[in-house]
């Protein structure tokens, strides 16, 4: 205990640092993590981050279900942007099988993934504002997300756990009036983002709380494996959509916003700017999207039409085999990565040729981000933990799996 | 003697219970409704008696019932005595301070008075203080003395809970309230120099003076800088957002009252609303002319240009109008505080201290200096 005592400057008053257990049940520790803090007054001297409180055994569960049945599990990884996970998983399996989704399917996947990303970024920006006490900005962000969710619900049938993608295609095509209803939502979202920025961007209290707090350098971020907005806020422009374009991202004209210092304010700005870029991408997708089938023409992957199932023996058998045995994925292993809301979401799959994954390993972007949290909060004040942790956007479902 | 006691009790009931507590409880509703308006929500509207919902006003009743019937939990390792008494230490001083606030002017018996030097001067008998609980001369000092007692409730509550979050909140609340009391006091020095009194009713009467014949000499006119400084410092003193760092719910869960439940919890929250009403009343009294309505004196409306009586109004009606004006100003300031609360993010502890000691305090000192020079030149 004696080495914990701090000698004050005049040497006559001793005070020991306070050990504080923050979480796992604490309003700021969303996604249930625990921080063990050593506090010198208000200053965080040391912090120890404990993750794993939301562990559900995602990877193990995947081994006992068919390749298609994994999809609903992926919804629950980053539950704020489930469509990005859907796309990431389906692309991994398709890469292992060696098929490419149809043009139209790729455009629809892009549109939906970007919609999801907007929702993710807005939630993060809003939540970190709320944790600073700016509750109004939070509810504006949530309202914008709500509009997006209503749109997504019209497409996928679910608000949160969409399970929209299928291996080799999609559950359904877009509704006929999708573009029209998207335009309405887009207008609303843009005006809400304008309101959020008007409330926060030049607000002196907000700037003082966000600027130069929770800094991390690009080198350090890279060595910790940061990806996504948190890495880009440090000035590094790594974005899977640019570095290793998948689907149709190489045909879209968009920019990768980067920050300078890697502080909370940069993360905030990068996220808001990415929302703008996502809206831009969706616009281009609507211009380029071709007509055509949404599923690959391969009876081994895609369920036959209902008409065939009910009226032909081949259709019935194909349906039965796909549902009961699952898609037969050729033996092999693959690593496929996409840009999800928080960064590089990787799926490492091993197949032994059965209808079920032998191994489904996820590389969640949050896991790497959490490694940096300790050094991003140390030396700052206890009140700074909140915006820093908020702007990291740790999602328990993805980090702890 | 008995009459005096009965009168005082009546005034306590009328001012503190009927007005202050009513406004404070309605603020709990207005807070939620106001935020809902700002945030595109509906706000509370579910509680009902039969089919009457009264725009969510019944939630006040529901809240009271709920907090009364909840388990009053005391942590095992808390300091039992202090833990239980702390909410009262916070609540009672908040209510006591209203004793010296003049809701209306003194009353002249039989309505016999003349308007002299912009104020009513009684001609028959002594003027009676019907509209404030206590007519002590040092009203302003009394408020400061009582308000500074409020810190004990919060800091003792934070310490006695035996919870680290509560302790941090308690330490923060001590630092914040002690610092901002100093600032609050200093911002008012200029006001004292101009009006030359600490008797709040005298101060309000002095604010009825017309400057250059037509501008009412309200505090906000004579001391505009002090108005903003005092209002800021006073909101900080209430511990309401954006100055709610002692209870910063995101990092400290609920700060100094994290362990409290039931009515003790409600007392802490209610005392913050009561403090908001007190701030509104103090700002009204000191800077917005209290019960004054421009150009309205005991006998009626005066023409500011000529000083003649323009519209004769019965004395009693004038009193009612003045009390109504006071209430209106208080409600407007309460609303303004809600507006601030739902617009701004929260300060950080050190930023708050910096604002208090390095910005507001020097500015108020400069204000004192400038006021002194101005008075010197004017004299």
XYZ file of C-alpha atoms in Angstrom:
780
model
C 0.000 0.000 0.000
C 2.826 2.371 0.846
C 4.020 2.680 -2.747
C 0.552 3.904 -3.689
C 0.820 6.929 -1.460
C 1.465 10.148 -3.277
C 3.768 12.653 -1.662
C 2.381 16.119 -2.119
C 4.716 18.954 -2.916
C 5.134 20.150 0.642
C 5.354 16.570 1.774
C 3.065 16.697 4.788
C -0.230 15.434 3.448
C -0.493 11.965 2.025
C -3.294 10.825 -0.163
C -3.787 7.470 -1.746
C -5.180 7.094 -5.253
C -8.725 5.893 -5.386
C -9.572 2.644 -7.070
C -12.849 2.859 -8.882
C -14.730 0.079 -10.615
C -16.607 1.658 -13.474
C -19.028 -0.816 -14.962
C -20.030 -3.322 -16.195
C -23.334 -1.920 -15.091
C -22.811 1.791 -15.532
C -24.623 4.281 -17.763
C -21.535 5.211 -19.764
C -20.304 1.660 -20.226
C -22.823 0.739 -22.880
C -22.107 -2.629 -24.314
C -21.208 -3.767 -20.811
C -17.513 -3.415 -20.217
C -15.755 -2.806 -16.964
C -13.047 -0.239 -16.389
C -10.896 -0.510 -13.319
C -9.573 2.944 -12.717
C -6.923 4.346 -10.479
C -7.823 7.931 -9.833
C -5.749 10.771 -8.523
C -8.573 13.126 -7.714
C -10.266 13.603 -11.043
C -7.300 12.392 -13.105
C -7.193 8.839 -14.407
C -3.758 7.460 -13.606
C -4.210 3.910 -14.762
C -7.041 2.066 -16.360
C -7.670 -1.547 -17.021
C -10.357 -2.508 -19.474
C -12.263 -5.750 -19.061
C -14.339 -6.917 -21.985
C -16.330 -10.077 -22.465
C -19.481 -9.411 -20.489
C -21.575 -9.804 -23.614
C -19.984 -13.029 -24.826
C -22.637 -15.249 -26.369
C -20.546 -17.849 -28.126
C -21.237 -16.577 -31.612
C -18.390 -18.444 -33.255
C -19.211 -21.754 -31.591
C -22.924 -21.386 -32.328
C -22.130 -20.984 -36.008
C -20.635 -24.438 -36.130
C -23.921 -26.129 -35.363
C -26.142 -24.382 -37.891
C -26.187 -24.286 -41.683
C -24.326 -21.594 -43.585
C -27.568 -19.724 -44.153
C -28.659 -19.976 -40.554
C -25.552 -18.074 -39.495
C -27.045 -14.936 -41.020
C -29.349 -14.030 -38.128
C -26.375 -14.384 -35.789
C -24.406 -11.872 -37.830
C -27.227 -9.363 -37.318
C -26.366 -9.422 -33.668
C -22.664 -8.668 -34.125
C -22.770 -4.941 -34.644
C -26.454 -4.568 -33.963
C -26.354 -0.899 -34.913
C -25.468 -1.650 -38.531
C -26.600 -5.241 -39.120
C -26.733 -4.946 -42.891
C -22.981 -4.330 -43.105
C -22.458 -7.610 -41.246
C -24.931 -9.449 -43.483
C -23.083 -8.246 -46.551
C -19.698 -9.085 -45.054
C -20.705 -12.627 -44.170
C -22.432 -13.379 -47.454
C -19.459 -12.086 -49.402
C -17.136 -14.333 -47.398
C -19.194 -17.433 -48.113
C -19.577 -16.487 -51.755
C -15.824 -16.031 -52.018
C -15.354 -19.514 -50.586
C -17.848 -20.974 -53.053
C -16.464 -18.906 -55.883
C -19.585 -17.127 -57.057
C -20.251 -13.454 -57.493
C -23.592 -11.889 -56.733
C -25.512 -10.349 -59.615
C -25.032 -6.713 -60.548
C -28.383 -5.605 -59.215
C -27.830 -7.518 -56.003
C -24.488 -5.804 -55.476
C -26.023 -2.382 -55.923
C -28.841 -3.171 -53.538
C -26.371 -4.529 -51.011
C -24.328 -1.359 -51.313
C -27.351 0.873 -50.853
C -28.530 -1.045 -47.815
C -25.067 -1.302 -46.257
C -24.518 2.427 -46.637
C -27.942 3.158 -45.135
C -26.958 1.011 -42.222
C -23.620 2.787 -41.909
C -25.368 6.158 -41.746
C -27.528 4.845 -38.926
C -24.457 3.521 -37.138
C -22.531 6.789 -37.383
C -25.516 8.853 -36.324
C -26.092 6.654 -33.306
C -22.471 6.983 -32.289
C -22.350 10.744 -32.763
C -25.648 11.171 -30.957
C -24.704 8.892 -28.104
C -21.412 10.640 -27.472
C -23.230 13.965 -27.496
C -25.771 12.617 -25.048
C -23.062 11.484 -22.718
C -21.833 15.048 -22.643
C -25.292 16.086 -21.549
C -26.442 17.266 -24.977
C -29.542 15.156 -24.919
C -31.287 17.114 -27.639
C -28.626 16.361 -30.242
C -28.896 12.689 -29.340
C -32.602 12.593 -29.968
C -32.194 14.360 -33.296
C -29.715 11.665 -34.305
C -32.049 8.946 -33.108
C -34.907 10.496 -35.021
C -32.823 10.409 -38.190
C -31.922 6.796 -37.497
C -35.577 6.026 -36.923
C -36.405 7.334 -40.378
C -33.704 5.139 -41.863
C -34.965 2.157 -39.935
C -38.474 2.721 -41.230
C -37.034 2.671 -44.716
C -35.046 -0.483 -44.010
C -38.087 -2.096 -42.472
C -39.976 -1.567 -45.708
C -37.208 -3.418 -47.539
C -36.240 -6.153 -45.121
C -39.288 -6.572 -42.923
C -37.398 -5.949 -39.687
C -36.289 -2.867 -37.838
C -33.154 -4.132 -36.189
C -32.245 -7.702 -37.050
C -32.744 -7.610 -40.779
C -31.168 -10.874 -42.035
C -31.673 -9.426 -45.480
C -28.846 -10.935 -47.488
C -28.734 -14.514 -48.637
C -25.786 -16.477 -49.891
C -25.854 -15.746 -53.610
C -28.444 -13.045 -53.414
C -31.004 -11.317 -51.287
C -34.216 -12.114 -49.522
C -36.214 -9.833 -51.784
C -35.820 -7.083 -54.312
C -36.344 -3.448 -53.306
C -39.966 -2.299 -53.069
C -41.192 -0.472 -56.166
C -41.440 2.932 -54.511
C -38.131 2.583 -52.720
C -36.329 5.459 -54.373
C -39.220 7.842 -53.777
C -39.459 6.972 -50.099
C -35.667 7.143 -49.822
C -35.723 10.708 -51.147
C -38.189 11.708 -48.446
C -36.053 10.095 -45.762
C -32.868 11.580 -47.201
C -34.292 15.076 -46.975
C -35.343 14.533 -43.390
C -31.979 13.004 -42.429
C -30.055 15.848 -44.009
C -32.082 18.453 -42.161
C -31.638 16.622 -38.863
C -27.890 16.366 -39.407
C -27.897 20.088 -40.092
C -29.650 20.612 -36.748
C -27.175 18.392 -34.917
C -24.235 20.229 -36.415
C -25.805 23.583 -35.618
C -26.157 22.524 -31.988
C -22.677 21.074 -31.601
C -20.119 22.109 -34.213
C -19.370 25.545 -32.864
C -20.622 25.065 -29.327
C -17.829 26.202 -27.055
C -18.644 23.710 -24.287
C -18.792 20.854 -26.777
C -15.503 21.854 -28.418
C -13.766 22.140 -25.055
C -14.965 18.701 -24.108
C -14.041 17.037 -27.415
C -10.892 18.726 -28.707
C -7.528 17.288 -27.670
C -9.223 14.620 -25.585
C -8.542 10.943 -26.122
C -5.790 11.505 -28.684
C -3.977 8.665 -30.365
C -1.285 8.846 -33.031
C -1.597 7.206 -36.423
C 1.410 4.950 -35.773
C 0.074 3.787 -32.450
C -3.395 3.267 -33.871
C -2.012 1.196 -36.728
C 0.102 -0.946 -34.455
C -2.923 -1.653 -32.304
C -4.889 -2.715 -35.356
C -7.292 0.207 -35.480
C -9.465 0.463 -38.563
C -12.486 2.465 -39.577
C -13.362 5.997 -38.479
C -11.121 5.751 -35.405
C -8.048 5.091 -37.567
C -9.064 7.648 -40.176
C -9.435 10.292 -37.482
C -5.708 9.980 -36.833
C -4.924 10.945 -40.421
C -4.455 7.525 -41.982
C -6.802 7.002 -44.914
C -7.243 3.243 -44.710
C -10.690 2.356 -45.891
C -11.417 -1.119 -47.252
C -13.776 0.404 -49.772
C -10.815 2.258 -51.328
C -7.864 -0.017 -50.565
C -9.520 -3.268 -51.602
C -12.752 -2.293 -53.325
C -15.394 -4.943 -53.127
C -18.794 -5.132 -54.753
C -19.212 -1.966 -56.796
C -17.314 0.517 -54.645
C -14.716 1.012 -57.384
C -17.435 2.455 -59.597
C -18.532 5.014 -57.028
C -17.013 8.419 -56.642
C -16.456 9.131 -52.960
C -13.820 10.526 -50.687
C -12.325 9.176 -47.498
C -12.432 11.862 -44.822
C -9.454 11.837 -42.479
C -8.760 13.681 -39.252
C -5.563 15.244 -37.989
C -5.049 14.585 -34.306
C -7.096 11.512 -33.627
C -8.994 13.208 -30.817
C -12.671 12.952 -30.035
C -13.563 15.934 -32.161
C -11.832 14.426 -35.200
C -13.712 11.195 -34.707
C -16.939 13.152 -34.490
C -16.207 15.077 -37.681
C -14.982 12.023 -39.585
C -18.195 10.196 -38.773
C -20.430 13.061 -39.828
C -18.441 13.520 -43.019
C -18.730 9.812 -43.780
C -22.478 10.122 -43.452
C -22.354 12.738 -46.199
C -20.201 10.483 -48.346
C -22.572 7.576 -47.803
C -25.504 9.677 -48.925
C -23.475 10.578 -52.003
C -22.757 6.919 -52.734
C -26.425 5.978 -52.451
C -27.271 8.742 -54.911
C -24.808 7.299 -57.426
C -26.105 3.788 -56.855
C -29.604 4.889 -57.758
C -28.262 6.312 -61.027
C -26.260 3.207 -61.914
C -28.448 0.391 -60.647
C -29.395 -1.994 -63.473
C -32.500 -4.122 -63.752
C -32.097 -7.860 -63.590
C -32.209 -10.785 -61.241
C -31.146 -10.380 -57.628
C -30.118 -13.986 -57.083
C -27.455 -15.977 -58.867
C -28.818 -18.587 -61.174
C -27.596 -21.594 -59.242
C -29.974 -24.110 -57.756
C -27.311 -25.285 -55.272
C -27.275 -21.929 -53.526
C -30.604 -20.274 -54.020
C -33.942 -21.676 -52.976
C -36.160 -22.582 -55.947
C -39.235 -20.497 -56.650
C -42.278 -21.423 -54.581
C -44.114 -22.428 -57.707
C -41.488 -25.073 -58.440
C -41.416 -26.254 -54.852
C -45.125 -26.935 -54.810
C -45.511 -28.343 -58.302
C -42.379 -30.269 -59.180
C -40.565 -33.036 -57.390
C -37.157 -31.549 -58.274
C -38.142 -28.258 -56.715
C -39.406 -29.936 -53.552
C -36.241 -31.948 -53.173
C -33.975 -28.955 -53.843
C -35.861 -26.921 -51.277
C -35.726 -29.740 -48.740
C -32.016 -30.346 -49.219
C -31.116 -26.661 -49.008
C -33.111 -26.201 -45.837
C -32.195 -29.445 -44.083
C -28.588 -29.963 -45.167
C -27.694 -26.427 -45.993
C -25.656 -25.083 -48.843
C -22.723 -27.332 -49.640
C -19.666 -25.123 -49.526
C -16.547 -26.641 -51.109
C -13.765 -27.487 -48.628
C -11.256 -24.746 -48.053
C -10.678 -21.639 -46.056
C -11.105 -17.987 -46.789
C -10.620 -14.583 -45.235
C -12.916 -11.905 -46.522
C -13.094 -8.379 -45.201
C -15.398 -5.463 -45.680
C -15.752 -1.983 -44.255
C -18.386 -2.103 -41.544
C -19.549 0.765 -39.381
C -16.580 0.585 -37.050
C -13.907 -0.527 -39.463
C -12.642 -3.680 -41.050
C -15.019 -6.539 -40.392
C -13.345 -9.787 -41.372
C -14.763 -13.287 -41.630
C -12.376 -16.206 -41.601
C -14.278 -19.291 -42.656
C -13.215 -22.921 -42.903
C -15.383 -25.403 -44.713
C -14.972 -29.169 -44.805
C -17.535 -29.486 -47.532
C -20.434 -30.007 -45.161
C -23.543 -27.922 -44.938
C -22.254 -26.244 -41.806
C -19.198 -24.072 -41.159
C -16.280 -25.922 -39.609
C -15.082 -22.626 -38.207
C -16.453 -19.124 -38.462
C -14.055 -16.659 -36.971
C -14.890 -12.955 -36.906
C -12.412 -10.156 -36.822
C -14.494 -7.464 -35.146
C -13.197 -3.923 -35.578
C -14.122 -3.073 -31.980
C -11.840 -5.673 -30.519
C -8.789 -3.860 -31.832
C -10.229 -0.501 -30.863
C -10.714 -1.632 -27.285
C -6.991 -2.279 -26.985
C -6.394 1.421 -27.388
C -8.979 2.640 -24.899
C -6.740 2.310 -21.853
C -4.071 4.614 -23.217
C -6.670 6.973 -24.644
C -8.193 7.645 -21.236
C -5.090 7.609 -19.059
C -3.878 11.027 -18.057
C -7.209 12.619 -18.845
C -9.999 13.287 -16.389
C -12.692 10.903 -15.302
C -15.253 12.986 -17.164
C -13.223 12.519 -20.367
C -13.637 8.762 -20.278
C -17.203 9.218 -21.336
C -16.760 11.048 -24.673
C -13.630 9.056 -25.501
C -15.283 5.740 -24.911
C -18.389 6.991 -26.689
C -16.506 8.041 -29.809
C -14.703 4.691 -29.989
C -18.185 3.274 -30.505
C -17.573 -0.064 -28.895
C -20.437 -2.406 -29.676
C -20.589 -5.282 -27.233
C -22.262 -7.680 -29.618
C -19.373 -7.365 -32.022
C -16.502 -7.094 -29.565
C -17.457 -9.940 -27.262
C -19.308 -12.062 -29.837
C -48.591 38.497 18.801
C -50.990 35.740 17.778
C -52.115 37.825 14.840
C -48.513 38.268 13.796
C -47.837 34.538 13.971
C -51.011 33.768 12.073
C -50.118 36.334 9.429
C -46.609 34.955 9.046
C -47.954 31.429 8.724
C -50.398 32.622 6.130
C -47.590 34.257 4.200
C -45.475 31.095 4.421
C -48.325 29.024 3.111
C -49.172 31.547 0.436
C -45.708 32.261 -0.885
C -43.622 29.190 -0.159
C -46.135 26.394 -0.325
C -48.711 27.722 -2.745
C -46.400 29.517 -5.151
C -42.873 28.155 -4.869
C -43.747 24.518 -4.391
C -46.383 24.754 -7.090
C -43.953 26.254 -9.566
C -41.254 23.749 -8.584
C -43.523 20.762 -9.077
C -44.913 22.162 -12.281
C -41.321 22.635 -13.419
C -40.801 18.876 -13.141
C -43.582 18.591 -15.688
C -42.533 21.600 -17.759
C -38.994 20.244 -17.893
C -40.213 17.086 -19.569
C -42.750 18.808 -21.798
C -40.302 21.501 -22.830
C -37.649 18.948 -23.713
C -40.237 16.990 -25.654
C -41.128 20.100 -27.637
C -37.489 20.771 -28.433
C -36.785 17.170 -29.317
C -39.834 16.400 -31.480
C -41.396 14.101 -28.921
C -44.782 14.027 -27.256
C -43.559 13.981 -23.696
C -45.378 12.611 -20.665
C -49.053 12.001 -21.357
C -49.859 8.566 -19.986
C -50.836 9.061 -16.354
C -54.544 9.603 -16.051
C -57.369 9.845 -13.603
C -60.263 8.135 -15.293
C -59.936 9.476 -18.797
C -58.488 12.843 -17.793
C -54.860 13.199 -18.779
C -54.464 16.975 -18.506
C -51.548 17.086 -20.957
C -49.416 15.007 -18.641
C -49.916 17.157 -15.558
C -51.170 14.100 -13.684
C -47.626 12.763 -13.883
C -46.793 15.134 -11.047
C -49.268 13.273 -8.862
C -48.080 9.912 -10.135
C -44.471 10.824 -9.410
C -45.323 11.893 -5.884
C -47.251 8.690 -5.184
C -44.549 6.568 -6.715
C -41.715 8.105 -4.745
C -43.724 7.914 -1.522
C -44.457 4.221 -1.884
C -41.039 3.105 -3.056
C -38.716 1.323 -0.698
C -36.605 3.789 1.228
C -33.319 1.971 0.868
C -30.293 2.697 3.005
C -27.019 1.013 2.089
C -25.675 -1.216 4.848
C -22.348 0.558 5.182
C -23.728 4.061 4.885
C -23.556 6.412 7.834
C -27.153 5.859 8.888
C -27.853 9.134 10.621
C -26.224 11.464 8.146
C -27.504 9.505 5.186
C -31.063 9.991 6.350
C -30.767 13.627 7.281
C -28.867 14.827 4.183
C -31.895 15.267 1.869
C -33.508 17.532 4.444
C -30.314 19.534 4.792
C -30.503 20.107 1.070
C -34.202 20.827 0.892
C -34.838 23.067 3.895
C -32.314 25.826 3.071
C -33.629 25.874 -0.477
C -37.076 26.732 0.875
C -35.888 29.063 3.652
C -34.364 31.543 1.264
C -37.779 32.550 -0.049
C -38.554 34.216 3.269
C -37.058 37.545 2.281
C -38.146 37.796 -1.356
C -40.787 40.505 -1.842
C -43.564 39.217 -4.035
C -45.317 42.571 -3.923
C -44.802 46.069 -2.572
C -45.557 47.015 1.017
C -49.205 47.781 1.633
C -50.433 51.145 2.865
C -53.309 50.931 5.343
C -56.594 52.320 4.053
C -54.916 52.885 0.713
C -53.663 56.246 1.869
C -50.476 57.183 0.056
C -48.884 59.658 -2.277
C -46.533 58.870 -5.142
C -43.294 60.577 -4.368
C -39.970 60.132 -6.085
C -41.338 57.202 -8.140
C -42.566 55.259 -5.121
C -45.658 54.999 -2.967
C -45.227 56.698 0.374
C -47.852 55.933 2.989
C -49.505 58.914 4.606
C -51.632 57.196 7.221
C -49.854 54.789 9.532
C -46.969 52.405 8.934
C -46.706 50.382 5.754
C -47.440 46.688 6.169
C -45.363 43.888 4.686
C -48.034 41.545 3.482
C -46.187 40.184 0.483
C -43.009 38.785 1.938
C -42.585 36.435 4.844
C -39.939 38.394 6.709
C -39.135 42.073 6.344
C -35.617 41.800 7.643
C -33.451 44.621 6.419
C -30.461 42.540 5.363
C -32.491 40.434 2.943
C -29.832 39.901 0.323
C -27.199 38.861 2.859
C -29.741 36.529 4.416
C -30.318 34.791 1.083
C -26.591 34.273 0.613
C -26.222 32.944 4.127
C -29.032 30.453 3.684
C -28.105 29.372 0.180
C -24.597 28.559 1.301
C -26.099 26.103 3.791
C -27.443 24.116 0.858
C -24.000 22.721 0.133
C -24.068 20.672 3.326
C -26.976 18.506 2.255
C -25.340 17.508 -0.998
C -21.829 16.998 0.300
C -22.952 15.118 3.421
C -25.251 13.000 1.280
C -22.338 12.200 -1.019
C -20.049 11.299 1.827
C -22.525 9.357 3.965
C -23.565 7.075 1.097
C -20.242 5.242 1.297
C -20.104 5.000 -2.451
C -17.165 6.189 -4.492
C -19.277 7.752 -7.203
C -21.296 9.581 -4.579
C -18.108 10.712 -2.863
C -16.711 12.173 -6.083
C -20.053 13.885 -6.621
C -19.997 15.224 -3.080
C -16.513 16.628 -3.478
C -17.467 18.219 -6.770
C -20.598 19.755 -5.319
C -18.636 21.300 -2.473
C -16.077 22.852 -4.761
C -18.667 24.052 -7.242
C -21.071 25.624 -4.781
C -18.425 27.282 -2.644
C -16.727 28.774 -5.706
C -19.874 30.031 -7.303
C -21.150 31.600 -4.087
C -18.118 33.854 -4.096
C -18.732 34.736 -7.700
C -22.432 35.281 -7.168
C -21.776 37.638 -4.284
C -19.190 39.662 -6.165
C -21.352 40.112 -9.233
C -23.916 41.871 -7.059
C -21.535 44.408 -5.531
C -22.141 46.825 -8.389
C -25.864 46.562 -7.763
C -25.416 47.339 -4.080
C -23.320 50.372 -4.974
C -26.014 51.745 -7.234
C -29.068 51.133 -5.079
C -27.272 51.539 -1.763
C -29.306 48.949 0.124
C -29.443 45.234 0.855
C -33.130 45.351 1.707
C -34.677 43.591 -1.242
C -37.955 45.503 -1.213
C -36.121 48.830 -1.048
C -34.028 47.649 -3.966
C -37.120 46.849 -5.995
C -38.669 50.195 -5.110
C -35.494 51.928 -6.239
C -35.787 50.123 -9.563
C -39.030 52.008 -10.242
C -37.048 55.208 -10.670
C -37.090 56.490 -14.212
C -33.750 57.163 -15.798
C -33.758 60.209 -18.099
C -37.463 60.390 -17.465
C -38.525 57.244 -19.317
C -36.210 54.225 -18.779
C -37.119 52.256 -15.638
C -33.938 51.876 -13.609
C -34.094 48.075 -13.491
C -30.944 46.162 -12.560
C -30.584 44.833 -16.077
C -30.368 48.428 -17.355
C -27.918 49.712 -14.793
C -25.873 46.507 -14.503
C -26.213 44.551 -17.758
C -22.899 42.730 -17.349
C -23.718 41.753 -13.801
C -27.036 40.353 -15.017
C -25.375 37.822 -17.300
C -22.638 36.976 -14.814
C -25.073 36.549 -11.955
C -27.530 34.499 -13.977
C -24.749 32.161 -15.113
C -23.300 31.812 -11.639
C -26.739 31.285 -10.159
C -27.594 28.500 -12.600
C -24.263 26.936 -11.689
C -25.257 27.205 -8.051
C -28.440 25.232 -8.688
C -26.372 22.299 -10.023
C -28.697 22.056 -13.001
C -27.358 21.356 -16.511
C -25.114 22.500 -18.105
C -23.513 22.786 -14.671
C -24.673 19.419 -13.345
C -21.192 17.987 -12.913
C -21.866 16.788 -9.334
C -24.493 14.414 -10.635
C -23.133 13.976 -14.180
C -25.182 10.922 -14.941
C -22.918 9.675 -17.697
C -19.761 9.352 -15.641
C -20.975 9.307 -12.024
C -24.289 7.508 -12.534
C -26.168 10.057 -10.389
C -23.352 11.612 -8.406
C -23.972 12.505 -4.811
C -27.463 11.018 -4.630
C -26.703 7.775 -6.449
C -27.599 5.666 -3.402
C -30.834 7.460 -2.594
C -34.243 6.125 -3.390
C -37.842 6.906 -2.638
C -38.786 10.292 -1.197
C -35.232 11.098 -0.152
C -34.214 10.942 -3.779
C -37.217 13.063 -4.699
C -36.200 15.654 -2.119
C -32.801 16.043 -3.754
C -34.265 16.467 -7.220
C -37.050 18.697 -5.971
C -34.585 20.908 -4.131
C -32.855 21.509 -7.470
C -36.114 22.647 -8.992
C -36.795 24.798 -5.943
C -33.331 26.267 -6.379
C -34.204 27.053 -9.986
C -37.280 28.932 -8.817
C -35.119 30.760 -6.274
C -32.717 31.791 -9.031
C -35.612 33.028 -11.107
C -36.963 35.003 -8.134
C -33.573 36.472 -7.274
C -32.870 37.531 -10.835
C -36.372 39.002 -11.044
C -35.966 40.905 -7.809
C -32.458 42.132 -8.448
C -32.403 42.745 -12.162
C -35.897 42.711 -13.626
C -37.565 45.124 -11.258
C -39.270 42.552 -9.045
C -42.953 43.366 -8.867
C -42.479 46.602 -10.814
C -44.469 47.212 -13.953
C -43.008 50.117 -15.912
C -44.804 53.408 -15.231
C -47.296 51.729 -12.888
C -47.439 53.206 -9.396
C -49.955 52.955 -6.577
C -52.511 55.241 -8.163
C -52.246 54.001 -11.723
C -50.265 54.304 -14.950
C -48.190 57.417 -15.342
C -47.206 59.107 -18.549
C -43.392 58.743 -18.658
C -42.963 61.986 -20.611
C -44.875 64.296 -18.341
C -45.037 62.285 -15.137
C -48.780 62.903 -14.875
C -51.311 60.243 -14.046
C -52.473 58.796 -17.352
C -54.775 56.015 -16.228
C -56.192 55.750 -12.756
C -56.308 52.197 -11.361
C -57.708 51.135 -7.962
C -54.981 50.520 -5.380
C -55.902 46.877 -4.781
C -55.920 46.132 -8.496
C -52.479 47.693 -8.802
C -51.247 45.299 -6.121
C -52.731 42.355 -8.010
C -51.151 43.495 -11.278
C -47.785 43.902 -9.583
C -47.882 40.455 -8.004
C -48.985 39.061 -11.345
C -46.043 40.788 -13.032
C -43.678 39.263 -10.501
C -45.060 35.767 -11.102
C -44.873 36.270 -14.851
C -41.225 37.300 -14.714
C -40.381 34.343 -12.485
C -42.093 31.885 -14.795
C -40.372 33.381 -17.829
C -36.987 32.969 -16.170
C -37.812 29.389 -15.155
C -38.651 28.700 -18.768
C -35.388 30.294 -19.884
C -33.471 27.991 -17.568
C -35.208 24.968 -19.067
C -34.316 26.205 -22.520
C -30.650 26.495 -21.542
C -30.759 23.096 -19.884
C -31.900 21.311 -23.032
C -29.574 23.102 -25.420
C -26.112 22.930 -23.925
C -23.807 20.028 -23.158
C -22.253 19.632 -19.730
C -19.049 21.316 -18.570
C -16.148 19.347 -17.247
C -15.160 19.840 -13.631
C -11.983 21.826 -14.284
C -13.620 23.873 -17.042
C -16.357 24.845 -14.627
C -13.833 25.957 -12.049
C -11.968 27.924 -14.691
C -15.163 29.619 -15.781
C -15.979 30.566 -12.220
C -12.604 31.737 -11.009
C -10.887 32.928 -14.162
C -13.731 34.397 -16.178
C -16.730 35.386 -14.095
C -14.797 36.502 -11.032
C -12.387 38.887 -12.819
C -15.213 40.214 -14.963
C -17.298 40.939 -11.891
C -14.345 42.722 -10.293
C -13.927 44.843 -13.402
C -17.645 45.491 -13.264
C -17.314 46.756 -9.695
C -14.481 49.037 -10.776
C -16.371 50.429 -13.732
C -19.484 50.965 -11.643
C -17.418 52.802 -9.029
C -15.860 55.073 -11.632
C -19.242 55.746 -13.175
C -20.774 56.618 -9.815
C -17.824 58.878 -9.100
C -18.218 60.684 -12.403
C -21.979 60.916 -12.009
C -21.626 62.366 -8.554
